[in-house]
Coordinates of C-alpha atoms in Angstrom, one line a residue:
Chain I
X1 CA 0.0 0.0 0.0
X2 CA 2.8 2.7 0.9
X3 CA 4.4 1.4 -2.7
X4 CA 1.3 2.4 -4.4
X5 CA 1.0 5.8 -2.7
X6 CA 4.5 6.8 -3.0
X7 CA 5.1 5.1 -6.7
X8 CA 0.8 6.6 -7.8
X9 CA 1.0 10.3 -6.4
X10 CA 2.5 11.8 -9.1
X11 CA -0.4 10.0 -12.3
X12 CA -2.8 10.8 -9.3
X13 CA -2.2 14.5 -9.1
X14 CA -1.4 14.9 -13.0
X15 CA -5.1 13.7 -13.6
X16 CA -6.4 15.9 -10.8
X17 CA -4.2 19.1 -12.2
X18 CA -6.0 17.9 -15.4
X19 CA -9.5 17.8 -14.3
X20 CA -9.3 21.4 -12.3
X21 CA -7.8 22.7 -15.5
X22 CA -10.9 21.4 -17.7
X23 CA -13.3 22.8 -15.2
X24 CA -11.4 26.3 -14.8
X25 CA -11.3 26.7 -18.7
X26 CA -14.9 25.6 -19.3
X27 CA -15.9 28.4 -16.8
X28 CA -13.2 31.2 -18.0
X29 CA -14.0 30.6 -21.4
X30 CA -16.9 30.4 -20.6
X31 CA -17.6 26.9 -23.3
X32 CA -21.3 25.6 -24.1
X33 CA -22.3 22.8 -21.8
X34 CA -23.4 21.2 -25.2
X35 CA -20.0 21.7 -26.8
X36 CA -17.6 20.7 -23.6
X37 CA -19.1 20.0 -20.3
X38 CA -17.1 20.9 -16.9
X39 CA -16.2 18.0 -15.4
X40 CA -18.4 19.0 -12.0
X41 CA -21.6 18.8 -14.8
X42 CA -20.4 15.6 -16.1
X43 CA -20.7 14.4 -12.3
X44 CA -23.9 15.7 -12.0
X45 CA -25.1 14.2 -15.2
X46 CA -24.0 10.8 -14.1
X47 CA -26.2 10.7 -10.6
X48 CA -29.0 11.8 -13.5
X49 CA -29.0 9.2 -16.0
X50 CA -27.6 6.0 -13.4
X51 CA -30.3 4.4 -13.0
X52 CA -31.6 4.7 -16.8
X53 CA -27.8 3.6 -17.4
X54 CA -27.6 0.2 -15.8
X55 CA -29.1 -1.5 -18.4
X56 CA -27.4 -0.1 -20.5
X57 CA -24.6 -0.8 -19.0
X58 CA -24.9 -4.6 -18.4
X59 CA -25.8 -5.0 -21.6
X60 CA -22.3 -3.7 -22.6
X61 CA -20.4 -5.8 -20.4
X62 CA -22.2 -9.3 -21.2
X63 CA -21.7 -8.7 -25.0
X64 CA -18.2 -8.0 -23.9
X65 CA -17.5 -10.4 -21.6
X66 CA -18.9 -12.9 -24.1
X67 CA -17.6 -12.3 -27.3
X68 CA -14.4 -11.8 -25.5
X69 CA -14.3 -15.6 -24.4
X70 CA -15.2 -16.7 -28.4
X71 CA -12.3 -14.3 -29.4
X72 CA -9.6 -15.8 -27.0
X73 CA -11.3 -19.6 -27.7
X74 CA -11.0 -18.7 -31.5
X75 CA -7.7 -17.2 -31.6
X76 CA -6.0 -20.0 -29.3
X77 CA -7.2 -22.6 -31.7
X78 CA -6.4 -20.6 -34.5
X79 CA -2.9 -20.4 -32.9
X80 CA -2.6 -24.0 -32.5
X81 CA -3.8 -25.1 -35.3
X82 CA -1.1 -23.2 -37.1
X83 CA 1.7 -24.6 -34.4
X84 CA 1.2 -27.6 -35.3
X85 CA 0.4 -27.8 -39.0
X86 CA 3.5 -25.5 -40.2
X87 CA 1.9 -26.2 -43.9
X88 CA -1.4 -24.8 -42.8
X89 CA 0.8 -21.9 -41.0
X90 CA 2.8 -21.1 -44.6
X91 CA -0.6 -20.9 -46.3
X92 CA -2.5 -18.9 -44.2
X93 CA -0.8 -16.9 -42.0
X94 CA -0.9 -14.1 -44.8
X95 CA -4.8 -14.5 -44.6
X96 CA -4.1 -13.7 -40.7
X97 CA -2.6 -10.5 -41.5
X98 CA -4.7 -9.6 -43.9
X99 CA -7.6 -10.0 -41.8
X100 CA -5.9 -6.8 -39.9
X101 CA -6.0 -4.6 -42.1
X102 CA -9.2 -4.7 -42.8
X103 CA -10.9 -2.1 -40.5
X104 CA -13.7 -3.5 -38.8
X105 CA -16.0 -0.8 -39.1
X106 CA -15.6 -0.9 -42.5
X107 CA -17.0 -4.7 -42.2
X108 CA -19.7 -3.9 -39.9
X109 CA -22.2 -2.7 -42.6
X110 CA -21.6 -5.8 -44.4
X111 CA -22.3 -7.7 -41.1
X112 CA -25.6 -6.3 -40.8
X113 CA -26.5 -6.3 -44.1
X114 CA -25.2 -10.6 -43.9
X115 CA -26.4 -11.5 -41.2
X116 CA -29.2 -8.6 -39.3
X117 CA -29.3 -6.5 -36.2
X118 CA -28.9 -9.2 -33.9
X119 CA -26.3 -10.7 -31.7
X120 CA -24.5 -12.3 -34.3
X121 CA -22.5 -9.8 -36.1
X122 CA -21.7 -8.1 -32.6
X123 CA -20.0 -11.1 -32.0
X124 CA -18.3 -11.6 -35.1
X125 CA -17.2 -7.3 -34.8
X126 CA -15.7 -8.5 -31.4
X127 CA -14.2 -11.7 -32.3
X128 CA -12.5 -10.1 -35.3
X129 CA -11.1 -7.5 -33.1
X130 CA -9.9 -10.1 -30.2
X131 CA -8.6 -13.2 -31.8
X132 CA -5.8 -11.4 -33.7
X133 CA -3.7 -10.3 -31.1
X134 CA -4.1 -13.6 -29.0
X135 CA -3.3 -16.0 -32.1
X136 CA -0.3 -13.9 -32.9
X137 CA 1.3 -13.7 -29.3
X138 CA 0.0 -17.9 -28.8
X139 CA 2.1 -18.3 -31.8
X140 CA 5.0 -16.4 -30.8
X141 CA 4.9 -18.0 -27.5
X142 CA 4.7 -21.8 -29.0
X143 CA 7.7 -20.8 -31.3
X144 CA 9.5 -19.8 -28.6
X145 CA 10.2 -22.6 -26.9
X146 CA 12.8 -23.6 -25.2
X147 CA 15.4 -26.0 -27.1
X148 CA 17.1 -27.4 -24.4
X149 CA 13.5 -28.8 -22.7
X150 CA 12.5 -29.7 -26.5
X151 CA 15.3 -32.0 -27.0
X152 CA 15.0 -33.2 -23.2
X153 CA 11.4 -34.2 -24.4
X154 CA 12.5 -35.8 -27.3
X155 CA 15.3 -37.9 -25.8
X156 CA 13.1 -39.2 -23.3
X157 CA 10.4 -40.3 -25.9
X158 CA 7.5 -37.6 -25.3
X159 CA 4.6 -37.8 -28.1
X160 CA 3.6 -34.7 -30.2
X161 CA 0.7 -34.2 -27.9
X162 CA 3.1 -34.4 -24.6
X163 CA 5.5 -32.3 -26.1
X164 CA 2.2 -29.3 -26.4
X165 CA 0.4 -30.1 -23.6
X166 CA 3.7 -30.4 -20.6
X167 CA 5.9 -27.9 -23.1
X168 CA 4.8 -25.9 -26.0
X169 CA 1.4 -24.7 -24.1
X170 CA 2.7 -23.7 -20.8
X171 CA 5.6 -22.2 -22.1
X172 CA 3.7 -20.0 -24.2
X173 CA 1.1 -18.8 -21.2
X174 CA 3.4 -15.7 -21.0
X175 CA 3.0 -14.7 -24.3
X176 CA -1.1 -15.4 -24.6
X177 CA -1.4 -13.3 -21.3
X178 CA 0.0 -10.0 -22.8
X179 CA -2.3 -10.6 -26.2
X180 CA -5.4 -11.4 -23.5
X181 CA -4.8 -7.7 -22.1
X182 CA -5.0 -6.3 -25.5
X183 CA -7.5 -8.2 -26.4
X184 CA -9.4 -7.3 -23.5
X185 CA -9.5 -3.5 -24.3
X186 CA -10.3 -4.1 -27.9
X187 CA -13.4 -6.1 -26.6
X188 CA -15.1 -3.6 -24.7
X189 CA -13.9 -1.0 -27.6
X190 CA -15.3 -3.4 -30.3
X191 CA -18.7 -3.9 -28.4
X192 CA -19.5 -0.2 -28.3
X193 CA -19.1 0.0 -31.7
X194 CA -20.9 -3.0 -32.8
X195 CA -24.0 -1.3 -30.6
X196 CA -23.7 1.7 -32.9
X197 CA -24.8 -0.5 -35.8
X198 CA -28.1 -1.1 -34.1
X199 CA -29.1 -2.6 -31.0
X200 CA -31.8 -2.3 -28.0
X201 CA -29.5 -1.1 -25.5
X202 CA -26.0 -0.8 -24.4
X203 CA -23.6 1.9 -24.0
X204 CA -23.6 1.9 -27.5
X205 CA -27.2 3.2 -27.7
X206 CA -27.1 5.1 -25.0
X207 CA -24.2 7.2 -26.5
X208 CA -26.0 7.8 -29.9
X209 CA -28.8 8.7 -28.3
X210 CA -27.4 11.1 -26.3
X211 CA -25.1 12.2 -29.0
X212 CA -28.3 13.1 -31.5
X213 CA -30.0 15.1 -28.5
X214 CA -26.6 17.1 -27.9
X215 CA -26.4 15.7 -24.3
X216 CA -22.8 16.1 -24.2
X217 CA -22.5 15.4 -20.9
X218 CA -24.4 12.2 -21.1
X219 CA -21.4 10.7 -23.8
X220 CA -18.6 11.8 -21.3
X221 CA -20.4 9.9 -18.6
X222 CA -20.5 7.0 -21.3
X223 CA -16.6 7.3 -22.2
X224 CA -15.7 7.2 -18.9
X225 CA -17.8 3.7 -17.8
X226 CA -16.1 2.7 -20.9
X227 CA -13.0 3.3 -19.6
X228 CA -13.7 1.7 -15.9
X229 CA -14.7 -1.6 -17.9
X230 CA -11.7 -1.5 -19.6
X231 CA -9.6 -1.1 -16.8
X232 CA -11.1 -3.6 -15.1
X233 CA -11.2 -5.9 -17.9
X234 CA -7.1 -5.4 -17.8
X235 CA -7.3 -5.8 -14.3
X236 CA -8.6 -9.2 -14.1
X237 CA -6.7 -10.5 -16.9
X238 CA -3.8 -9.1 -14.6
X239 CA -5.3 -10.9 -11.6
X240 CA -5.8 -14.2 -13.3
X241 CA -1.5 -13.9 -15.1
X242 CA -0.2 -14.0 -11.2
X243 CA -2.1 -16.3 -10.5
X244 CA -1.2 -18.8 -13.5
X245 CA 2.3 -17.5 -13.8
X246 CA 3.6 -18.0 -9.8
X247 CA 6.4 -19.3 -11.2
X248 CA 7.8 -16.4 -13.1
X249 CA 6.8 -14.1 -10.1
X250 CA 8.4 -16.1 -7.2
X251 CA 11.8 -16.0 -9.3
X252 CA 11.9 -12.4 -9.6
X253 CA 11.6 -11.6 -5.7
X254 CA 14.0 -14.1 -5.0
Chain R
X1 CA 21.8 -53.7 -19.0
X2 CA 24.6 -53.1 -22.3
X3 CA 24.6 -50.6 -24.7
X4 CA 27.1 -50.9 -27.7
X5 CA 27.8 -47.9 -29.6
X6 CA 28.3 -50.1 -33.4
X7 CA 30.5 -47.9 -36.0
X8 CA 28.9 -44.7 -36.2
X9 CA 29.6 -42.2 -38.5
X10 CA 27.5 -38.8 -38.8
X11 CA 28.3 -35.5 -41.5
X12 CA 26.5 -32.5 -41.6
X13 CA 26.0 -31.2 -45.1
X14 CA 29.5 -32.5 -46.2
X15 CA 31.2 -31.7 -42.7
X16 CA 32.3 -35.3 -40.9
X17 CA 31.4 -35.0 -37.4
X18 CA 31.8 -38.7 -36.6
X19 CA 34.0 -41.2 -37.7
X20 CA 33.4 -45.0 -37.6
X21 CA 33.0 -44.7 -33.4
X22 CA 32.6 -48.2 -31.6
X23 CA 32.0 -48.5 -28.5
X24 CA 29.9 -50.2 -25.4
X25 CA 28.8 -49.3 -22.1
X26 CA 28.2 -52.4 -19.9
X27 CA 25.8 -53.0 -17.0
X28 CA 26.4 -50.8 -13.7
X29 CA 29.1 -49.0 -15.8
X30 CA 30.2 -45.5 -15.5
X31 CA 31.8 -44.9 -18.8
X32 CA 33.1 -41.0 -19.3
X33 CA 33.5 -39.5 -22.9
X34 CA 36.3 -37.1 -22.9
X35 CA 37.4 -34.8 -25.6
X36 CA 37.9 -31.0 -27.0
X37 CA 34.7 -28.6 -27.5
X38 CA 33.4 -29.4 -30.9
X39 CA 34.4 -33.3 -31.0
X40 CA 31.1 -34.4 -31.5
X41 CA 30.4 -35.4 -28.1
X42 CA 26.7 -33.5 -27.5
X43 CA 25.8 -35.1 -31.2
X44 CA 26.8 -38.9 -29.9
X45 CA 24.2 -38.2 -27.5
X46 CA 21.6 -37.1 -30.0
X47 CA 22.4 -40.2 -31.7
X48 CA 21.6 -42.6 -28.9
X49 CA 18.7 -40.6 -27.7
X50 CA 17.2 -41.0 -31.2
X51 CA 17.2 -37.3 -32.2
X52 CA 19.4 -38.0 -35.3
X53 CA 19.7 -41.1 -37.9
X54 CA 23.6 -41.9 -38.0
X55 CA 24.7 -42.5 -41.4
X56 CA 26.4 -45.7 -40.8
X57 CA 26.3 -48.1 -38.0
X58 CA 23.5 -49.0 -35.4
X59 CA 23.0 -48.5 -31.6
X60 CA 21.9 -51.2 -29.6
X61 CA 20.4 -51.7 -26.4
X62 CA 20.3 -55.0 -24.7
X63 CA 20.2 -56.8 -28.0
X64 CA 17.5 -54.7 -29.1
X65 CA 18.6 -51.6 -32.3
X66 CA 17.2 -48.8 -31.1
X67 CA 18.9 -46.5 -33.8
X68 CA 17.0 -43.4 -34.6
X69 CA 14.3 -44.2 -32.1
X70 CA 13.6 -42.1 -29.1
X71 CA 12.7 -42.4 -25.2
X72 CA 14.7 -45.7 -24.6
X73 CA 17.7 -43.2 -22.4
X74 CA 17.1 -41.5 -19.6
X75 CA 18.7 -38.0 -20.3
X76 CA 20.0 -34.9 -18.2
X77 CA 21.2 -31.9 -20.1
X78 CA 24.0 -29.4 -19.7
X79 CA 22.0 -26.9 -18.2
X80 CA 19.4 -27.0 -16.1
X81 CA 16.1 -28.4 -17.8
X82 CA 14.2 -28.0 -15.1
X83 CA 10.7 -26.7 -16.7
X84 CA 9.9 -23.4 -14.8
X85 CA 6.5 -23.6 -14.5
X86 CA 6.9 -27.0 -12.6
X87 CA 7.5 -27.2 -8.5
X88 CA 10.4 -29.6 -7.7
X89 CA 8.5 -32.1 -7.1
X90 CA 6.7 -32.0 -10.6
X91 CA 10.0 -31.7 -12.3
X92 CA 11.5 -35.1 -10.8
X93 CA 8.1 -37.1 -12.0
X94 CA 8.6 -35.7 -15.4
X95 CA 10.1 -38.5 -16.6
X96 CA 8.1 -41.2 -15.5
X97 CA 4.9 -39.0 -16.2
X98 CA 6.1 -39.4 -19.7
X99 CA 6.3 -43.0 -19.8
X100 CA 3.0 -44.0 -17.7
X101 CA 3.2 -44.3 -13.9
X102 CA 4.0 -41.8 -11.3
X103 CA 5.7 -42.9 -7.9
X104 CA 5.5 -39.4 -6.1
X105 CA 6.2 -41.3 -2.7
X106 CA 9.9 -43.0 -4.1
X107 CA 10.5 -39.2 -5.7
X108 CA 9.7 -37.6 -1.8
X109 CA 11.9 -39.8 -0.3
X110 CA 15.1 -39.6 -3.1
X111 CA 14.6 -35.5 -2.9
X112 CA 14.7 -36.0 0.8
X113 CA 17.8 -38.0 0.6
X114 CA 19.4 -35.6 -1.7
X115 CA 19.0 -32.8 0.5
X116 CA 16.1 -31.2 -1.4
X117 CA 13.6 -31.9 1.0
X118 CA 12.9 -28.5 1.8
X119 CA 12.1 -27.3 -1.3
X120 CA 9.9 -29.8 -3.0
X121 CA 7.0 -27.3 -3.9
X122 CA 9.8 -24.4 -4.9
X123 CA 9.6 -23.4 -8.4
X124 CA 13.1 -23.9 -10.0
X125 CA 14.5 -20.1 -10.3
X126 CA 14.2 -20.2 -6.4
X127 CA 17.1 -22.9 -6.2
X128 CA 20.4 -22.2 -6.3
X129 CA 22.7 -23.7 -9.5
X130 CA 23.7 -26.9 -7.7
X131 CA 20.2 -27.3 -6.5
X132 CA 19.0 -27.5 -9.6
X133 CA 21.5 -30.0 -11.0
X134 CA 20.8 -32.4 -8.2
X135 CA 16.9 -31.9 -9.1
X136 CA 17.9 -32.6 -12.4
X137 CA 19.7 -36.3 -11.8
X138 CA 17.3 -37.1 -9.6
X139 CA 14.8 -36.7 -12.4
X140 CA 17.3 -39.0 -14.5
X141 CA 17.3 -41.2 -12.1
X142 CA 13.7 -41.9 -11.3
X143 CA 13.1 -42.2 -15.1
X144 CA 12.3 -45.7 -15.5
X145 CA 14.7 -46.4 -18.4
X146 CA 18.2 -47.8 -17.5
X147 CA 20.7 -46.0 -18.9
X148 CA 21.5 -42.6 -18.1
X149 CA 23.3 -40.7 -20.5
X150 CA 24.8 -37.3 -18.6
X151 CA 25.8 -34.1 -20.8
X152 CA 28.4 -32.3 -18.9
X153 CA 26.1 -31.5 -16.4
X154 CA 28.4 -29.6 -13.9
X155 CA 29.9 -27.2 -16.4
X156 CA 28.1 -24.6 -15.6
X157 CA 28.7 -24.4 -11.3
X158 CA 31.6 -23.4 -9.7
X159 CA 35.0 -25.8 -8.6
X160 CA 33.5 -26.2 -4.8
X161 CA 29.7 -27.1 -5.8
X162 CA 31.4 -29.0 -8.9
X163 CA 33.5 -31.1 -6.4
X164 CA 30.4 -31.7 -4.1
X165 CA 28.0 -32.3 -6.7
X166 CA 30.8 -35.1 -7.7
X167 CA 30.9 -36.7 -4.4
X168 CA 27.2 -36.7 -4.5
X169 CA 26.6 -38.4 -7.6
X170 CA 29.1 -41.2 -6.9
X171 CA 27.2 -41.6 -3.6
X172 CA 24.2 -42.1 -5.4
X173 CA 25.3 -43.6 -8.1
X174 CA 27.2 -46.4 -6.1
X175 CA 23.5 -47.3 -4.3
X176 CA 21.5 -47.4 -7.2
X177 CA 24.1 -49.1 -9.9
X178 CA 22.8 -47.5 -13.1
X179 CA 24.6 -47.5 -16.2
X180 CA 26.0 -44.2 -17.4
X181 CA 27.5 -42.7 -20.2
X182 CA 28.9 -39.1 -19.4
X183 CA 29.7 -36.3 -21.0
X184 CA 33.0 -33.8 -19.6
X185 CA 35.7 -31.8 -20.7
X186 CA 37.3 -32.3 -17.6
X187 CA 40.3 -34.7 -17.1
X188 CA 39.9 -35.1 -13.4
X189 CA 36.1 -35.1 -13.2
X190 CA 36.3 -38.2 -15.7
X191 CA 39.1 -39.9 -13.6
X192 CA 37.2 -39.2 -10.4
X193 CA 33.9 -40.9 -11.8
X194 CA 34.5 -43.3 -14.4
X195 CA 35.2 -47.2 -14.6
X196 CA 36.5 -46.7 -18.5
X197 CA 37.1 -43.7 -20.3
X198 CA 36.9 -43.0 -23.7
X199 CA 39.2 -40.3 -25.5
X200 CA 37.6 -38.4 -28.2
X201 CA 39.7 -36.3 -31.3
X202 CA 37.8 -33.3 -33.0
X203 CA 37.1 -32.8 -36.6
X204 CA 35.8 -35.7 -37.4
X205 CA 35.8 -37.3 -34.1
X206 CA 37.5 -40.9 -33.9
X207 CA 38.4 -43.1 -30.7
X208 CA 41.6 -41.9 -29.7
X209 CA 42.0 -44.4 -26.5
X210 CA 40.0 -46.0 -24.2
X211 CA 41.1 -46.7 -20.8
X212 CA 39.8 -48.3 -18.0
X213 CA 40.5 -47.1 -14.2
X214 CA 41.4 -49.3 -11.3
X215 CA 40.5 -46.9 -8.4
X216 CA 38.9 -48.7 -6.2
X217 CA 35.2 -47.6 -5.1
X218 CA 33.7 -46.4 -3.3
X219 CA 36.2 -43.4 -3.6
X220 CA 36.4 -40.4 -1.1
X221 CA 38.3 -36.9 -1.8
X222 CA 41.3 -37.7 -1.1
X223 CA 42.1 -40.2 -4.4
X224 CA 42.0 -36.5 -6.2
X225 CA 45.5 -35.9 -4.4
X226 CA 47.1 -39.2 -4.6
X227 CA 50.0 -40.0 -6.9
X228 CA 48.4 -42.8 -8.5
X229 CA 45.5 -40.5 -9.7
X230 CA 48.2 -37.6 -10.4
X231 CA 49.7 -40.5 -12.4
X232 CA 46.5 -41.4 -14.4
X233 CA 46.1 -38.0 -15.0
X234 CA 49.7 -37.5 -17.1
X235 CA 49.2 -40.7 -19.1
X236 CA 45.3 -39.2 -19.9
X237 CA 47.0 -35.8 -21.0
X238 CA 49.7 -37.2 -23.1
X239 CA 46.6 -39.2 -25.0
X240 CA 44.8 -36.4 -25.0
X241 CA 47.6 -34.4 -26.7
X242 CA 49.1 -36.7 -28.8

């Protein structure tokens, strides 16, 4: 605890310098609450619209949540599918990158037009947006592996499927952890968007809504939930990497 | 348990690493391969453990080729192998996790024994270097297949935990009576250790000598000082050099 205050004072008071600076130039400039609310009206907004919000909100976070679990399932099997099938990794792994740079909200249209306004091409949107960085950072990881343990597997007769499962795989847990915290903010980033395109509710909505009615205030309060899910997102991802990854952790305090 | 070494020869691309090697290793044996960096030695051992396909010759074991064919060695590596991500305890079943059944009780008591007791649910970067190697014989030992084939495995520690972690291997060794074929650069290790030694050249390797040592076992410290070993020690040089 005395590590976090003495290492997060100085962040902590470059927001708050930040924050008093918004609200003093919103008020000597005198700015339209419509153009760029002061942050003390974007708190007062919030207590407005919470409890119209919540749904909103939870909506969000299960689409999230969701199609951030088929993007990580997607991309590991993509990434070890290509492990172990180098031919199937020379043929397609320019489809892979490809598959980048495409934007995807220049897909989304298409989505809707394919496949309607339900939760279907949200998913898709948000599994495009996820699987990438895990596959690439699974891959890395598999490829990575050590060649002294390799050829210690070998020697002692290990099969293709104990060489992935005691080796390859947890050797590469590392790696998939940092694309999981990437791919954790794209989610929630992804989701939002994918609302945009037409939904019921969901941050998403709430934001256009409030957007066409020049509630200014109303998307601030938006942006920043979006931001506490990410965060949290990243948090847990963090969370769950000590507690997979003891091993790495114990070595460095020792 | 025998394993005969039947004239190998191995080239990479049109580089001749080995040349026409012969040799055995006979049941209960400790039989030390000695030669210059780059002789070949690490890729005799990739040849018995079935990584590579000599070009020539055959390797058998107990009757049985097992040329080109893996998991019929038990194996410990220069370094450590320890696999991070597993506890101590983890790392020393590895082997016979590989080959089917687990005796976690017999692996307790052998880390016990080898001083390790303390640390059996430690992650390997806790351990210190010699630590690690014992983890790592213990893990060759308990492997159920009978020959051990050891790749310089105290190159990497310093003289006072080399000569200890010596001591402690013949210790071990002398109660369990494996076969092994080892891997050193180091004259005195290889006299300290072996039953028969076998000189290697470099470029492309070849038998130079093979020598078998009288010392009596179960030997203590002090042979490392006496004339006779100081004695074996010349003659090994003067092959080694000629």
């Amino acid at each position: 605890m005395k590590k976090l205050i003495q290492k997060g004072w100085r962040p902590l008071v470059a927001i708050l310098l930040f924050l008093v600076i918004w609200q003093l130039a919103t008020q000597v400039f005198s700015i339209e609450t419509w153009l760029l609310p002061a942050p003390s009206d974007i708190v007062i907004e919030a207590q407005n619209v919470m409890d119209r919000f919540w749904p909103h909100f939870f909506a969000t976070l299960q689409l999230a949540v969701f199609g951030f679990l088929i993007g990580t399932t997607v991309g590991l099997v993509i990434a070890t599918i290509l492990h172990l099938m180098p031919r199937v990794r020379e043929t397609f792994y320019p489809f892979l990158i490809l598959s980048q740079n495409m934007p995807v909200i220049v897909l989304a249209p298409l989505l809707v037009i394919w496949f309607g306004f339900g939760a279907l091409p949200k998913f898709i949107i948000i599994t495009l947006a996820c699987f990438f960085p895990i596959a690439v950072s699974a891959l890395s990881g598999f490829q990575q592996t050590n060649r002294e343990l390799f050829h210690y597997m070998k020697m002692m007769g290990a099969t293709k499927s104990q060489l992935f499962w005691k080796l390859e795989l947890p050797n590469a847990l590392p790696s998939v952890f940092s694309g999981l915290k990437i791919a954790a903010t794209y989610s929630v980033m992804a989701a939002v968007i994918s609302e945009w395109l037409g939904a019921q509710e969901g941050i998403g909505v709430f934001m256009t809504i409030a957007t066409s009615s020049y509630k200014t205030a109303s998307v601030f309060v938006a942006i920043f939930i979006v931001m506490v899910i990410s965060l949290t997102f990243f948090g847990v991802i963090q969370l769950l990497e000590k507690f997979l990854i003891r091993w790495q952790q114990k070595g460095e305090e020792g | 348990m025998t394993l005969e070494i039947q004239t190998i020869s191995k080239s990479f691309d049109t580089k001749q690493v080995l040349d026409d090697i012969s040799f055995s290793v006979n049941a209960g044996e400790f039989v030390s391969l000695i030669g210059p960096s780059g002789s070949g030695k690490s890729t005799i051992f990739h040849l018995i453990g079935g990584l590579l396909k000599p070009d020539h010759g055959d390797i058998v074991l107990d009757d049985q080729v097992i040329t080109n064919q893996t998991g019929h060695i038990s194996y410990m590596p220069q370094q450590s192998s320890l696999f991070p991500w597993r506890t101590v305890l983890d790392n020393v079943l590895l082997g016979q996790e590989l080959q089917g059944e687990k005796d976690t009780e017999r692996a307790m008591m052998m880390l016990e024994k080898a001083g390790l007791g303390d640390v059996v649910h430690a992650y390997p970067n806790q351990l210190s270097g010699g630590m690690k190697q014992r983890a790592a014989f213990i893990r060759a030992l308990l492997s159920p297949q009978s020959l051990l084939l050891l790749d310089e495995p105290f190159s990497a520690l310093d003289e006072f935990t080399r000569l200890d972690m010596q001591k402690w291997l013949l210790s071990i060794w002398e109660e369990y009576e494996r076969s092994v074929l080892f891997i050193t650069h180091n004259i005195d290790e290889a006299l300290f250790l072996s039953d028969k030694i076998i000189i290697l050249s470099a470029n492309p390797a070849i038998i130079k000598a093979t020598f078998t040592i009288p010392f009596a076992r179960p030997r203590s410290e002090e042979l490392l000082l006496s004339a006779e070993f100081l004695d074996w020690k010349r003659r090994l040089t003067e092959a080694i050099q000629a």
